mmCIF file of C-alpha atoms and ligand atoms in Angstrom:
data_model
loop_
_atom_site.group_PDB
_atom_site.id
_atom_site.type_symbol
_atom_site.label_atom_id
_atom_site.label_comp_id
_atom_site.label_asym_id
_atom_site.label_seq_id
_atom_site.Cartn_x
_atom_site.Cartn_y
_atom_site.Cartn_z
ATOM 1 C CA UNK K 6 -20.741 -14.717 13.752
ATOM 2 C CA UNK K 7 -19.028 -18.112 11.793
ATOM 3 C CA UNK K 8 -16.239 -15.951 9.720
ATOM 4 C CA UNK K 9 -14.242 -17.300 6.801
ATOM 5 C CA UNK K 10 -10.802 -16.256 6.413
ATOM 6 C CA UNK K 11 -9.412 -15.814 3.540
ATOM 7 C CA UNK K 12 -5.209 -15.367 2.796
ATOM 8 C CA UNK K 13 -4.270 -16.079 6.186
ATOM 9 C CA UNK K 14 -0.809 -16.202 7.310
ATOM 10 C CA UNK K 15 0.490 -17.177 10.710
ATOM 11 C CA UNK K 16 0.487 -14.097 12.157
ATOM 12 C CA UNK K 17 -3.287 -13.445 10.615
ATOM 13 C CA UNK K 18 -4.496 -15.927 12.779
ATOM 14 C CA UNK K 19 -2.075 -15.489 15.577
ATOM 15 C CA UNK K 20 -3.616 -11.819 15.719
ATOM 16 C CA UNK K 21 -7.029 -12.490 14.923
ATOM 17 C CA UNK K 22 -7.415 -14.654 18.053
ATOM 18 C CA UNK K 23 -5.666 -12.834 20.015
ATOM 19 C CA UNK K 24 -8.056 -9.872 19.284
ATOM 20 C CA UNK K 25 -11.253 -12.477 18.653
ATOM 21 C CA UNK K 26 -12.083 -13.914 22.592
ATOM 22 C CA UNK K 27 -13.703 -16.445 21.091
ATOM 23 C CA UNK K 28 -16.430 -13.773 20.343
ATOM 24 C CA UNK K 29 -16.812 -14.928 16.629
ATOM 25 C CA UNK K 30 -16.469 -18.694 15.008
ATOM 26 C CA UNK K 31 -13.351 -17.214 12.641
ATOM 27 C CA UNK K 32 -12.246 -20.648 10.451
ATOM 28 C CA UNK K 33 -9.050 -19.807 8.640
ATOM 29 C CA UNK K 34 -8.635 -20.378 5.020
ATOM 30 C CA UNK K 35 -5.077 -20.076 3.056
ATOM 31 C CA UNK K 36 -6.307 -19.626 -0.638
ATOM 32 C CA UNK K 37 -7.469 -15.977 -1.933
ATOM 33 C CA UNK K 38 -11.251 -15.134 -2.088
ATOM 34 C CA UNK K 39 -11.702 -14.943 -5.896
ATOM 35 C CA UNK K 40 -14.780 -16.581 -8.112
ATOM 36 C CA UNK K 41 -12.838 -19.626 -7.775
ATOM 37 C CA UNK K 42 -12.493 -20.000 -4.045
ATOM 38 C CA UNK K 43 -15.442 -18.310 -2.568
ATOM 39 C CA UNK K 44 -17.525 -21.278 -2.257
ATOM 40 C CA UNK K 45 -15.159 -22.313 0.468
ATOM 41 C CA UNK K 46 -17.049 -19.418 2.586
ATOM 42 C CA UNK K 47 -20.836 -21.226 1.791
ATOM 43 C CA UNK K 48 -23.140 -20.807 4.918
ATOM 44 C CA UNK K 49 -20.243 -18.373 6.709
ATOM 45 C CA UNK K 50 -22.414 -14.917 7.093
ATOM 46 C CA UNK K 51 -19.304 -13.136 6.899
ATOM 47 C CA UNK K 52 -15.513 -13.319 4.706
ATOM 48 C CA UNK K 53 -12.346 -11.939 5.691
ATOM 49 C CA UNK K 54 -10.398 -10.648 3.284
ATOM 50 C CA UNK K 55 -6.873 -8.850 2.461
ATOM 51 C CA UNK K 56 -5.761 -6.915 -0.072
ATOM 52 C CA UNK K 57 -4.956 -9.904 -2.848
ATOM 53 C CA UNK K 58 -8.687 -10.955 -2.291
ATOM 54 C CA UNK K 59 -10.967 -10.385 -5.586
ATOM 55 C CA UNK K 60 -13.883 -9.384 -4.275
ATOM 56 C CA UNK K 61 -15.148 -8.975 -8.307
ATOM 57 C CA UNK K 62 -18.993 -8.829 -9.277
ATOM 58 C CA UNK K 63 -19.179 -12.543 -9.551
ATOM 59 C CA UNK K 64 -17.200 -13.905 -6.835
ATOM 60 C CA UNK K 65 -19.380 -11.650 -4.895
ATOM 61 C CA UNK K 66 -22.636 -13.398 -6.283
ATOM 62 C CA UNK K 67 -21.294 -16.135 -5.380
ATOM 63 C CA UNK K 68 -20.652 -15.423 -2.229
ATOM 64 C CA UNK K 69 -24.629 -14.036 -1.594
ATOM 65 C CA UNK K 70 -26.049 -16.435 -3.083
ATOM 66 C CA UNK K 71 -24.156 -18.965 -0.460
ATOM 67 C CA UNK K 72 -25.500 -16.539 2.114
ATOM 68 C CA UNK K 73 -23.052 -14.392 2.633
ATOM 69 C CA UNK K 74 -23.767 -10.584 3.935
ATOM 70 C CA UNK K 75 -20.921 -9.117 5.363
ATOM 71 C CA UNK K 76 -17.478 -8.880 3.859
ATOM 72 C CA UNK K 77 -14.711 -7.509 6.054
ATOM 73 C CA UNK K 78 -11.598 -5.893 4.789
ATOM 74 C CA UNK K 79 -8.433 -6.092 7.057
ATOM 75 C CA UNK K 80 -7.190 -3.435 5.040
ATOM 76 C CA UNK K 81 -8.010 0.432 4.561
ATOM 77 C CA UNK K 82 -7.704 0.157 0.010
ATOM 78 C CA UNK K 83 -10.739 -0.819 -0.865
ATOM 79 C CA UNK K 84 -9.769 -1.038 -5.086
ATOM 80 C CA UNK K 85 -10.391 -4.900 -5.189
ATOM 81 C CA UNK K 86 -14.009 -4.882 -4.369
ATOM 82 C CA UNK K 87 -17.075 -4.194 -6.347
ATOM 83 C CA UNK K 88 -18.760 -1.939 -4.033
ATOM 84 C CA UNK K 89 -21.724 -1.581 -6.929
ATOM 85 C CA UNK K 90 -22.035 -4.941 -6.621
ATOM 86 C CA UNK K 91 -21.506 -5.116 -2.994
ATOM 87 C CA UNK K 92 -24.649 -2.939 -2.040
ATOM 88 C CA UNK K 93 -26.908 -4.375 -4.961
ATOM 89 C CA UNK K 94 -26.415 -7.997 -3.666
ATOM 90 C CA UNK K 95 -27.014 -7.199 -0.122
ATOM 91 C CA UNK K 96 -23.695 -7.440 1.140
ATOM 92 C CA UNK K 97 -22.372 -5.003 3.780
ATOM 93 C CA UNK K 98 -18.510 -4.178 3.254
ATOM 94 C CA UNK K 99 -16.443 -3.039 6.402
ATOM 95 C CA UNK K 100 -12.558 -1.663 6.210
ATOM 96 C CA UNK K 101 -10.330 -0.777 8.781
ATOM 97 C CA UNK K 102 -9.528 3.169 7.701
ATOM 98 C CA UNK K 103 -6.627 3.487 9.882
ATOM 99 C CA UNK K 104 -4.383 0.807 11.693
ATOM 100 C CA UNK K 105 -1.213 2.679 11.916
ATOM 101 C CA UNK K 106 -0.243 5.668 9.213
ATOM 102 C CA UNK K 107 3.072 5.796 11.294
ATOM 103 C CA UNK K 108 3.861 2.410 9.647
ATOM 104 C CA UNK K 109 3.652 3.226 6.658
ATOM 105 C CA UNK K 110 5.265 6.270 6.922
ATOM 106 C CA UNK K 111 8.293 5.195 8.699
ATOM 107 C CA UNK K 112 8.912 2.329 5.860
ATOM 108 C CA UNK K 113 8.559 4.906 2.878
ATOM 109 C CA UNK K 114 11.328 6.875 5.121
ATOM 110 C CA UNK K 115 13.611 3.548 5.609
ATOM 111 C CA UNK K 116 13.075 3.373 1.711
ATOM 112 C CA UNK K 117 14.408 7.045 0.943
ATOM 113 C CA UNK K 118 17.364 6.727 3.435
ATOM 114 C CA UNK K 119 18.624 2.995 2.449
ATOM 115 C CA UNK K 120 18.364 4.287 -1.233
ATOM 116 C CA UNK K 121 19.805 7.416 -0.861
ATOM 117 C CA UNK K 122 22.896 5.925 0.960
ATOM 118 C CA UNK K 123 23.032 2.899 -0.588
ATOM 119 C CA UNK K 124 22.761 0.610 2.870
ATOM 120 C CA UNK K 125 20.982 -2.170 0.731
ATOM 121 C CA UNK K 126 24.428 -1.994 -1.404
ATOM 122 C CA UNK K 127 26.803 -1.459 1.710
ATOM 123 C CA UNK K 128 24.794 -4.825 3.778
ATOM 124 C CA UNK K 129 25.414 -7.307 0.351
ATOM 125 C CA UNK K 130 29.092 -5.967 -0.116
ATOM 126 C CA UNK K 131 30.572 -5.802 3.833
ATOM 127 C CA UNK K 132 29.455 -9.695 3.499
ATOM 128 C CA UNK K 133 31.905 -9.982 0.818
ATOM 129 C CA UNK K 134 34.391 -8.284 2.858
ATOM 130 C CA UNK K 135 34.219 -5.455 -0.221
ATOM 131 C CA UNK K 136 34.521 -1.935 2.003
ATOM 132 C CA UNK K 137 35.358 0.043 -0.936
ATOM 133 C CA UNK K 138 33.013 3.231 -1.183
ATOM 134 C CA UNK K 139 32.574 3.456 -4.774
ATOM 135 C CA UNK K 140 28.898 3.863 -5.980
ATOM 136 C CA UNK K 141 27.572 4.543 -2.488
ATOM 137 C CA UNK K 142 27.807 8.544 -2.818
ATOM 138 C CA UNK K 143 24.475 9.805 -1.193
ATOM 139 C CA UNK K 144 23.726 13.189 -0.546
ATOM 140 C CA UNK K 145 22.526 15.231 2.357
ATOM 141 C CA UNK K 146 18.540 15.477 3.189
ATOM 142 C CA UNK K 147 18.830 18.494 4.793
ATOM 143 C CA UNK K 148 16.938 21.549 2.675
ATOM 144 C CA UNK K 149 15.916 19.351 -0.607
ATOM 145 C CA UNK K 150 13.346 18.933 -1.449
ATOM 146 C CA UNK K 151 10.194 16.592 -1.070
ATOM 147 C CA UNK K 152 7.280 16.153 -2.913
ATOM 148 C CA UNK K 153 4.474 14.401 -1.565
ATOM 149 C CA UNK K 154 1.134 13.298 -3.642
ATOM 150 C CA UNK K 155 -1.859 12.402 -1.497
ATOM 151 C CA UNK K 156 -1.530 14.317 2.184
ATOM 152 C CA UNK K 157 -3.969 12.571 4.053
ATOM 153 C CA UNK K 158 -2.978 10.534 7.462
ATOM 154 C CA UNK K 159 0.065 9.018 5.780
ATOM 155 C CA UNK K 160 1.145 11.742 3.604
ATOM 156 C CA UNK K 161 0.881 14.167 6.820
ATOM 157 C CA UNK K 162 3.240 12.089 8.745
ATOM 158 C CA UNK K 163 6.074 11.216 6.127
ATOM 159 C CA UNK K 164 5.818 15.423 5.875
ATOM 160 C CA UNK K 165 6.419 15.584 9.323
ATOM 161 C CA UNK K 166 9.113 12.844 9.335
ATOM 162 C CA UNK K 167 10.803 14.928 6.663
ATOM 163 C CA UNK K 168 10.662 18.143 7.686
ATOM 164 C CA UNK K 169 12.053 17.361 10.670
ATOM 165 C CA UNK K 170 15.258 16.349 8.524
ATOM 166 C CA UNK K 171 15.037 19.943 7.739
ATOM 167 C CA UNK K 172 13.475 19.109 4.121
ATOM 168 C CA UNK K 173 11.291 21.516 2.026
ATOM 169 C CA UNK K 174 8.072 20.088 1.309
ATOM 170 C CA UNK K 175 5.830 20.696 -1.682
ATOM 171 C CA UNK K 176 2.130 18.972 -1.552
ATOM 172 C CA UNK K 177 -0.286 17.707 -3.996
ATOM 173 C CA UNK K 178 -3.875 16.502 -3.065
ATOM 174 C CA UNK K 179 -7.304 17.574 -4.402
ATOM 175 C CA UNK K 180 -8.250 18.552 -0.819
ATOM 176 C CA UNK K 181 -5.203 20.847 1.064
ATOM 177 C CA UNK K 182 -4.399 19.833 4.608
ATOM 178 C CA UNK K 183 -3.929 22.627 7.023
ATOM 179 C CA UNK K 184 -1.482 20.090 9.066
ATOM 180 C CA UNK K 185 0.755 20.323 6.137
ATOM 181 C CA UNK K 186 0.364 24.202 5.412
ATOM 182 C CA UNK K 187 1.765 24.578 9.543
ATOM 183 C CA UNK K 188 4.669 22.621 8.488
ATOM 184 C CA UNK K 189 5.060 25.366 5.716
ATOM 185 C CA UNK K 190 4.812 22.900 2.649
ATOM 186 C CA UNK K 191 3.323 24.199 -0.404
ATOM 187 C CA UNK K 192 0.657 23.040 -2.183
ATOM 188 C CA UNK K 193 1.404 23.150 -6.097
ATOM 189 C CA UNK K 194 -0.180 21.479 -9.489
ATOM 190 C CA UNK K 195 1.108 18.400 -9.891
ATOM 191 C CA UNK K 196 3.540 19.593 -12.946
ATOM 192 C CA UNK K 197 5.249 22.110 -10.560
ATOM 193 C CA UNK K 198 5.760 19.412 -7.860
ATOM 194 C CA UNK K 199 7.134 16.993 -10.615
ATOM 195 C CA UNK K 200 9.475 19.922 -11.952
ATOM 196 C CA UNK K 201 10.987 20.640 -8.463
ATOM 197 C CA UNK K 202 11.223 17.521 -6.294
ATOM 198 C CA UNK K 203 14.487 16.220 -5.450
ATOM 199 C CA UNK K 204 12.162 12.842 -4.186
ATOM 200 C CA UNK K 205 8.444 12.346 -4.601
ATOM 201 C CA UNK K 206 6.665 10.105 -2.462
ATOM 202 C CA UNK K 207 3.088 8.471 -3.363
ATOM 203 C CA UNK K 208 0.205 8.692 -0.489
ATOM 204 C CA UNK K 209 -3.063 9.045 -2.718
ATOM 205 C CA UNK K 210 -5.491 5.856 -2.860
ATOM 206 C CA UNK K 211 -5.628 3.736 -6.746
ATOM 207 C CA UNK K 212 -8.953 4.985 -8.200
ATOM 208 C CA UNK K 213 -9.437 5.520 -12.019
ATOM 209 C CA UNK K 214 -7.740 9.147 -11.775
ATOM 210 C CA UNK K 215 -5.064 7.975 -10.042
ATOM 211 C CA UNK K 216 -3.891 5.473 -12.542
ATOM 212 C CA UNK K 217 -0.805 5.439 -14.050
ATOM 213 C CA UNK K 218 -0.683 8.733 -12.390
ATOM 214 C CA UNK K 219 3.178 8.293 -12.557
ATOM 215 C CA UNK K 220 3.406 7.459 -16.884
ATOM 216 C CA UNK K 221 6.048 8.800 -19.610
ATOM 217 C CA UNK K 222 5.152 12.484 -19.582
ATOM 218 C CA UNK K 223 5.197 12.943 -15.376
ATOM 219 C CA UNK K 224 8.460 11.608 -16.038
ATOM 220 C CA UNK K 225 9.457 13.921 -18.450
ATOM 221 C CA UNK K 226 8.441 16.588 -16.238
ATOM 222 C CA UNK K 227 10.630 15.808 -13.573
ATOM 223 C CA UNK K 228 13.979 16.508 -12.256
ATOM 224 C CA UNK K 229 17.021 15.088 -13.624
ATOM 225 C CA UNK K 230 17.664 12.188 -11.241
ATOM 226 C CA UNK K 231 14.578 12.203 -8.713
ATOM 227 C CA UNK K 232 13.959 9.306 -6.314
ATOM 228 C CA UNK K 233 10.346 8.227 -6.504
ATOM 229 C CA UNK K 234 8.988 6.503 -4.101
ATOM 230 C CA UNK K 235 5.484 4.186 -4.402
ATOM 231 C CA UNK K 236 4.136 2.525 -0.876
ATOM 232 C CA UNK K 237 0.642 3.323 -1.492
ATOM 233 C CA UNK K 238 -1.277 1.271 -4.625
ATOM 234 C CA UNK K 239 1.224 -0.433 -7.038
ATOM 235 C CA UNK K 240 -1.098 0.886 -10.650
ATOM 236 C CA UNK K 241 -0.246 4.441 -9.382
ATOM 237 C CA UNK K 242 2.954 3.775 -11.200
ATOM 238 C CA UNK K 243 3.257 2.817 -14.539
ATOM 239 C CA UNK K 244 6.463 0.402 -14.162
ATOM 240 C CA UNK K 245 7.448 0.326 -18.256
ATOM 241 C CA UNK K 246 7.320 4.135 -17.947
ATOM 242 C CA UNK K 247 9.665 4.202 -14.983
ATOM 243 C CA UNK K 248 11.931 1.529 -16.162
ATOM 244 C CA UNK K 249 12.393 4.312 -19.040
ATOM 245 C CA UNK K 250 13.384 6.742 -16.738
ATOM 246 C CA UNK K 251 15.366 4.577 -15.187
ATOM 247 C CA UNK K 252 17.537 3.580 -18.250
ATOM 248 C CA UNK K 253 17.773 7.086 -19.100
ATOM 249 C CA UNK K 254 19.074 8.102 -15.415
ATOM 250 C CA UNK K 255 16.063 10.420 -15.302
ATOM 251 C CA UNK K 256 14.983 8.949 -12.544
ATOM 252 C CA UNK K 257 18.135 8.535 -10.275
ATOM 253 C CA UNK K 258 16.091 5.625 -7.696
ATOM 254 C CA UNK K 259 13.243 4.157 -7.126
ATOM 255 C CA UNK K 260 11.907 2.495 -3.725
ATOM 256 C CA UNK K 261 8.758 0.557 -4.131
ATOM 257 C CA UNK K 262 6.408 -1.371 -1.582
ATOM 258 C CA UNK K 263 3.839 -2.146 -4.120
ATOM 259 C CA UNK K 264 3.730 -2.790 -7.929
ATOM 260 C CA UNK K 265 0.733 -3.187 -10.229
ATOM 261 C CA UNK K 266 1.513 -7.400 -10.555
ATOM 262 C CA UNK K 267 2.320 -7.967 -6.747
ATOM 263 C CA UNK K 268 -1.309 -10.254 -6.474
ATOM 264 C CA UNK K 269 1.097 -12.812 -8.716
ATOM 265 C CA UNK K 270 4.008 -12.521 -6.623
ATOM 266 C CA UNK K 271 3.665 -10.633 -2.952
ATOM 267 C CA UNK K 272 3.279 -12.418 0.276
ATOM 268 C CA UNK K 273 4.329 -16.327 -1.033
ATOM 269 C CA UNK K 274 8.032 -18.255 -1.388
ATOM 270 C CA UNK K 275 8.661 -18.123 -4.710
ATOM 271 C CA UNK K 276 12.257 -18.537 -4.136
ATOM 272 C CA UNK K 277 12.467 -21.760 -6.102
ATOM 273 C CA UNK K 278 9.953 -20.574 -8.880
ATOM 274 C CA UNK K 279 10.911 -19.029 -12.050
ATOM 275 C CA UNK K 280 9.228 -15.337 -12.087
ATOM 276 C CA UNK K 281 7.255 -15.084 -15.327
ATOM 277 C CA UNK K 282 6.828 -11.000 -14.671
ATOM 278 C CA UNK K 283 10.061 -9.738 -17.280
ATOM 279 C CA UNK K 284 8.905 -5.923 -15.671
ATOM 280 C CA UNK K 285 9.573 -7.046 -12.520
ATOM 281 C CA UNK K 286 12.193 -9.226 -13.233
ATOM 282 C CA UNK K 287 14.108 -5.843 -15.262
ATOM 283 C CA UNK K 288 13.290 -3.654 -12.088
ATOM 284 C CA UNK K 289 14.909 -5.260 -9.233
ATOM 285 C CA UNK K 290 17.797 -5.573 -11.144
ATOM 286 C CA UNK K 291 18.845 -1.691 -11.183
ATOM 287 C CA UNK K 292 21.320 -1.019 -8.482
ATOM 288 C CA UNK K 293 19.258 1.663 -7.851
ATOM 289 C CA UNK K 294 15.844 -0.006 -7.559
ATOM 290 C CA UNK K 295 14.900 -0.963 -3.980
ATOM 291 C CA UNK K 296 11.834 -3.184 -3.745
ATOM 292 C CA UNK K 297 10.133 -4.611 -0.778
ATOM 293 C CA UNK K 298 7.164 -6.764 -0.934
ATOM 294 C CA UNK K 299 3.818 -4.975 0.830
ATOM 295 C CA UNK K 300 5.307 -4.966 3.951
ATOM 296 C CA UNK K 301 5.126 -1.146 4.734
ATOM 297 C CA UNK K 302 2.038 -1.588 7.111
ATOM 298 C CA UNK K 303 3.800 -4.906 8.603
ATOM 299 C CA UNK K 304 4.365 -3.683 12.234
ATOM 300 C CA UNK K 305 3.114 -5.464 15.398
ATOM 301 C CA UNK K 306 1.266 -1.961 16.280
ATOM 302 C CA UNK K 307 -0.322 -2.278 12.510
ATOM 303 C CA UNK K 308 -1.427 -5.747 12.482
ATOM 304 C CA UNK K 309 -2.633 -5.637 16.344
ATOM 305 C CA UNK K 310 -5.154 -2.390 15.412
ATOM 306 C CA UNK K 311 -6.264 -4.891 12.090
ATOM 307 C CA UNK K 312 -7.325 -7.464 14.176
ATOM 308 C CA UNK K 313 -8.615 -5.708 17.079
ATOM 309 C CA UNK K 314 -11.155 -3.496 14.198
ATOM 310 C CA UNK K 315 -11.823 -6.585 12.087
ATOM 311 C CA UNK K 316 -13.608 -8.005 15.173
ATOM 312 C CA UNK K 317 -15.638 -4.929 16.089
ATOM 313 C CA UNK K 318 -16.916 -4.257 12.742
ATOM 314 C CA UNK K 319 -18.333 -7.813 12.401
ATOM 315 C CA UNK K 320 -19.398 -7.707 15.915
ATOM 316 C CA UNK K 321 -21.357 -4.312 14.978
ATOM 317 C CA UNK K 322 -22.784 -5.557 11.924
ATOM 318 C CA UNK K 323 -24.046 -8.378 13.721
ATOM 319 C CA UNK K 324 -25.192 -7.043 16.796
ATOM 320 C CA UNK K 325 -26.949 -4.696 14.123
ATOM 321 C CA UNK K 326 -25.139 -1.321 15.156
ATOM 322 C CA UNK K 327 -24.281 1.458 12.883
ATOM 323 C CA UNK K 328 -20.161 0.917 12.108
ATOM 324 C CA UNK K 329 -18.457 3.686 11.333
ATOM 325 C CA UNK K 330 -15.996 1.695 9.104
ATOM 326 C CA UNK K 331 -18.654 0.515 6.597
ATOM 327 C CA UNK K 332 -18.062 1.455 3.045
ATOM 328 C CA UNK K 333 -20.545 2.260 0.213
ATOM 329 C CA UNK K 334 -20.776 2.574 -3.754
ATOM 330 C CA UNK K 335 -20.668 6.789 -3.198
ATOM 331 C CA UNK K 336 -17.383 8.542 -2.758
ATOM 332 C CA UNK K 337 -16.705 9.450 1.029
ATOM 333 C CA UNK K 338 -17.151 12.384 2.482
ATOM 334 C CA UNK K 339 -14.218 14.025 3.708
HETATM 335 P P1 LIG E 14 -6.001 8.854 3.449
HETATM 336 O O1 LIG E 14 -7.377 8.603 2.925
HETATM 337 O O2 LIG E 14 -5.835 9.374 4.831
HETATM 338 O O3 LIG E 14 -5.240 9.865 2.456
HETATM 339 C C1 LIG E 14 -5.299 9.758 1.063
HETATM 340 C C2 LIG E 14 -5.190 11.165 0.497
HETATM 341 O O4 LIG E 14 -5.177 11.076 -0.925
HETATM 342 C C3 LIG E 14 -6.380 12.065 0.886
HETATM 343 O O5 LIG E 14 -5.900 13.278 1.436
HETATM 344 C C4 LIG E 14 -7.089 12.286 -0.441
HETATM 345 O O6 LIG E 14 -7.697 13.573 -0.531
HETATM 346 C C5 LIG E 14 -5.930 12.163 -1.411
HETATM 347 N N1 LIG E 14 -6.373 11.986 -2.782
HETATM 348 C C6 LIG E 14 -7.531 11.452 -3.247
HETATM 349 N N2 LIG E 14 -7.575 11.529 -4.590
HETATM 350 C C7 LIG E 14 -6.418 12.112 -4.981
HETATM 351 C C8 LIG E 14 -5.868 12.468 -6.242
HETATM 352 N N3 LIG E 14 -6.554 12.251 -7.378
HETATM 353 N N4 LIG E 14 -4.656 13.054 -6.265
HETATM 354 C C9 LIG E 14 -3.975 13.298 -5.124
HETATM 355 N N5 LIG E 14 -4.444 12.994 -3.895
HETATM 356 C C10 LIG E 14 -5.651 12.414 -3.837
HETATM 357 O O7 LIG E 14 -5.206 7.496 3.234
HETATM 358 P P2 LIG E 14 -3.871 7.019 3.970
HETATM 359 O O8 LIG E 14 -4.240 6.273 5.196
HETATM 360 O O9 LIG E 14 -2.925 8.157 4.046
HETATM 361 O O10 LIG E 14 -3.350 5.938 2.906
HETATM 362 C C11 LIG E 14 -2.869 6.343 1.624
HETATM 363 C C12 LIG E 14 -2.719 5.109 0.752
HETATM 364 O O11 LIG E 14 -1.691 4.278 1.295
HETATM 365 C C13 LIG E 14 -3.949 4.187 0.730
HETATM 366 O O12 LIG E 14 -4.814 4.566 -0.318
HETATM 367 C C14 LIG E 14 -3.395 2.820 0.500
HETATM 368 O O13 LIG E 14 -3.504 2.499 -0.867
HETATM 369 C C15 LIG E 14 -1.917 2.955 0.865
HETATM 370 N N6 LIG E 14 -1.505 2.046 1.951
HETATM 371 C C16 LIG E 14 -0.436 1.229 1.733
HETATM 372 C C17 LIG E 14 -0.002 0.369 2.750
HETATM 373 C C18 LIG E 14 1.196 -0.526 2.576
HETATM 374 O O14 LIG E 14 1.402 -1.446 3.394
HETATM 375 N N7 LIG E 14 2.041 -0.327 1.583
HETATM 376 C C19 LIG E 14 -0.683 0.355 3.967
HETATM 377 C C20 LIG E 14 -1.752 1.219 4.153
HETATM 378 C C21 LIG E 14 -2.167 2.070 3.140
#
């Protein structure tokens, strides 16, 4: 099948061939997919897109009407496309569900111990031959306690991760996970798990009840100098609220992957621009703020299991066999 890509980096299309043998005609394209670029995919039967892609009502129209059917995530979020849309024009959507939840899980880990013991503070000042310890008290992991929203594959293995650092784990999800209850974490209302985290870690997809799940009052509600930690949807967290907390010393660190703005900023140089984003621009400069830029699921075993599903969804949809990884306008079962 003749496959426009969309957003593709070097190691997109270093992957994506790798994984392709020449089975499909995949023409690489830098620019997003949004109303304004999708013409660029005219006459492809399928587009490639990321996670930056706007795959909106009318860029998707667009896309149809050019005759495109098939529109192929290389991501498992799915909050940028119009599904509605999707299934009323015609146009087949396939994700990849699951590339590597270890990925993901082992970042939101490096993001808990580099802010806890201050390594991104300790790298900057050794340089600067500065080896006092001042400011880079941590504390011990050992029997706090961790509070984990959204237990599914990546919330089970960040539980695992932690309580192997002999952690107590508290759980939040709207469906319980009996991996979790082995560990012996505890599934609670989401006020109790605010109330008695020492860090809380985000794992639940963005969907309308998600939003802003983190806003003023969860803050209120929880403990005197948390760590929070975001590497699942950036809108999850409502950054003015947190930048609150932050002032205050409510919240004692935060360690993000993602933030609600990233489409304007995540994944391009902008070393010599001037960042227009003043939220942004306040957040990364708290000592206590670590930020990295959607990188969590950036391991070679991650991007490897992208490309190699990318190209057997497409090649199912066109060899017309049922895929598994299709996704419709209904919720999903679980
Ligand atoms: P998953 O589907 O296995 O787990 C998500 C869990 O969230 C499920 O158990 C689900 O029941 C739960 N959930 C749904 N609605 C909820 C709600 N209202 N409150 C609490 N929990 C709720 O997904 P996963 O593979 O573990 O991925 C989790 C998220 O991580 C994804 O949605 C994605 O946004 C994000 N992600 C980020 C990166 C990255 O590079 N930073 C990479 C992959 C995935």
């Amino acid at each position: 099948m003749k496959v426009a890509v969309f957003s593709t980096k070097a190691y997109d299309r270093q992957f994506l061939e790798a994984a392709n043998r020449n089975q499909h005609d995949l023409v690489f394209f830098e620019p997003r997919l949004n109303r304004d670029t999708a013409i660029l995919a005219a006459a492809f039967p399928a587009a490639c897109v990321f996670v930056h892609d706007q795959a909106d009502a009318v860029t998707l129209e667009i896309l149809a009407s050019r005759g495109t059917h098939l529109l192929a995530l290389r991501c498992a979020g799915f909050n940028n496309v119009d599904l509605k849309a999707a299934a009323e024009l015609g146009i087949t959507v396939v994700r990849v569900p699951a590339y590597s939840p270890y990925a993901v899980a082992e970042h939101t880990v490096g993001l808990i111990l580099s802010l806890n013991r201050k390594i991104h503070r300790a790298y900057n000042r050794i340089k600067e031959g500065n080896f006092s310890l001042d400011g880079l008290l941590g504390f011990d992991l050992h029997k706090r306690t961790v509070g984990i929203i959204g237990t599914g594959k990546i919330g089970q293995i960040l539980a695992q991760i932690m309580k192997g650092f002999g952690c107590n784990l508290l759980a939040y999800d709207v469906y319980q996970n009996p991996e979790l209850e082995a560990l012996g974490a505890k599934y609670v209302e989401l006020e109790e798990l605010f109330a008695n985290s020492d860090i809380i870690s985000l794992h639940c997809p963005l969907m309308p009840e998600t939003h802003h799940l983190i806003n003023d009052k969860a803050v209120e509600q929880m403990k005197s100098g948390v760590m929070l930690i975001n590497t699942s949807r950036g809108a999850l967290i409502d950054a003015t609220a947190v930048t609150k907390g932050l002032k205050s010393g409510k919240i004692g660190s935060l360690g993000i992957d993602v933030y609600e703005q990233e489409a304007d900023l995540f994944f391009e140089d902008l070393s010599s621009a001037i960042i227009q984003d003043d939220v942004f621009e306040r957040l990364i400069m708290f000592p206590n703020v670590l930020v990295t830029g959607h990188q969590a699921f950036f391991t070679e075993n991650a991007v490897s299991k992208i490309a190699e599903t990318t190209i057997a969804n497409i090649a199912d949809i066109e060899q017309n066999r049922p895929c598994a990884n299709e996704i419709r306008a209904e919720p999903i079962a679980h």
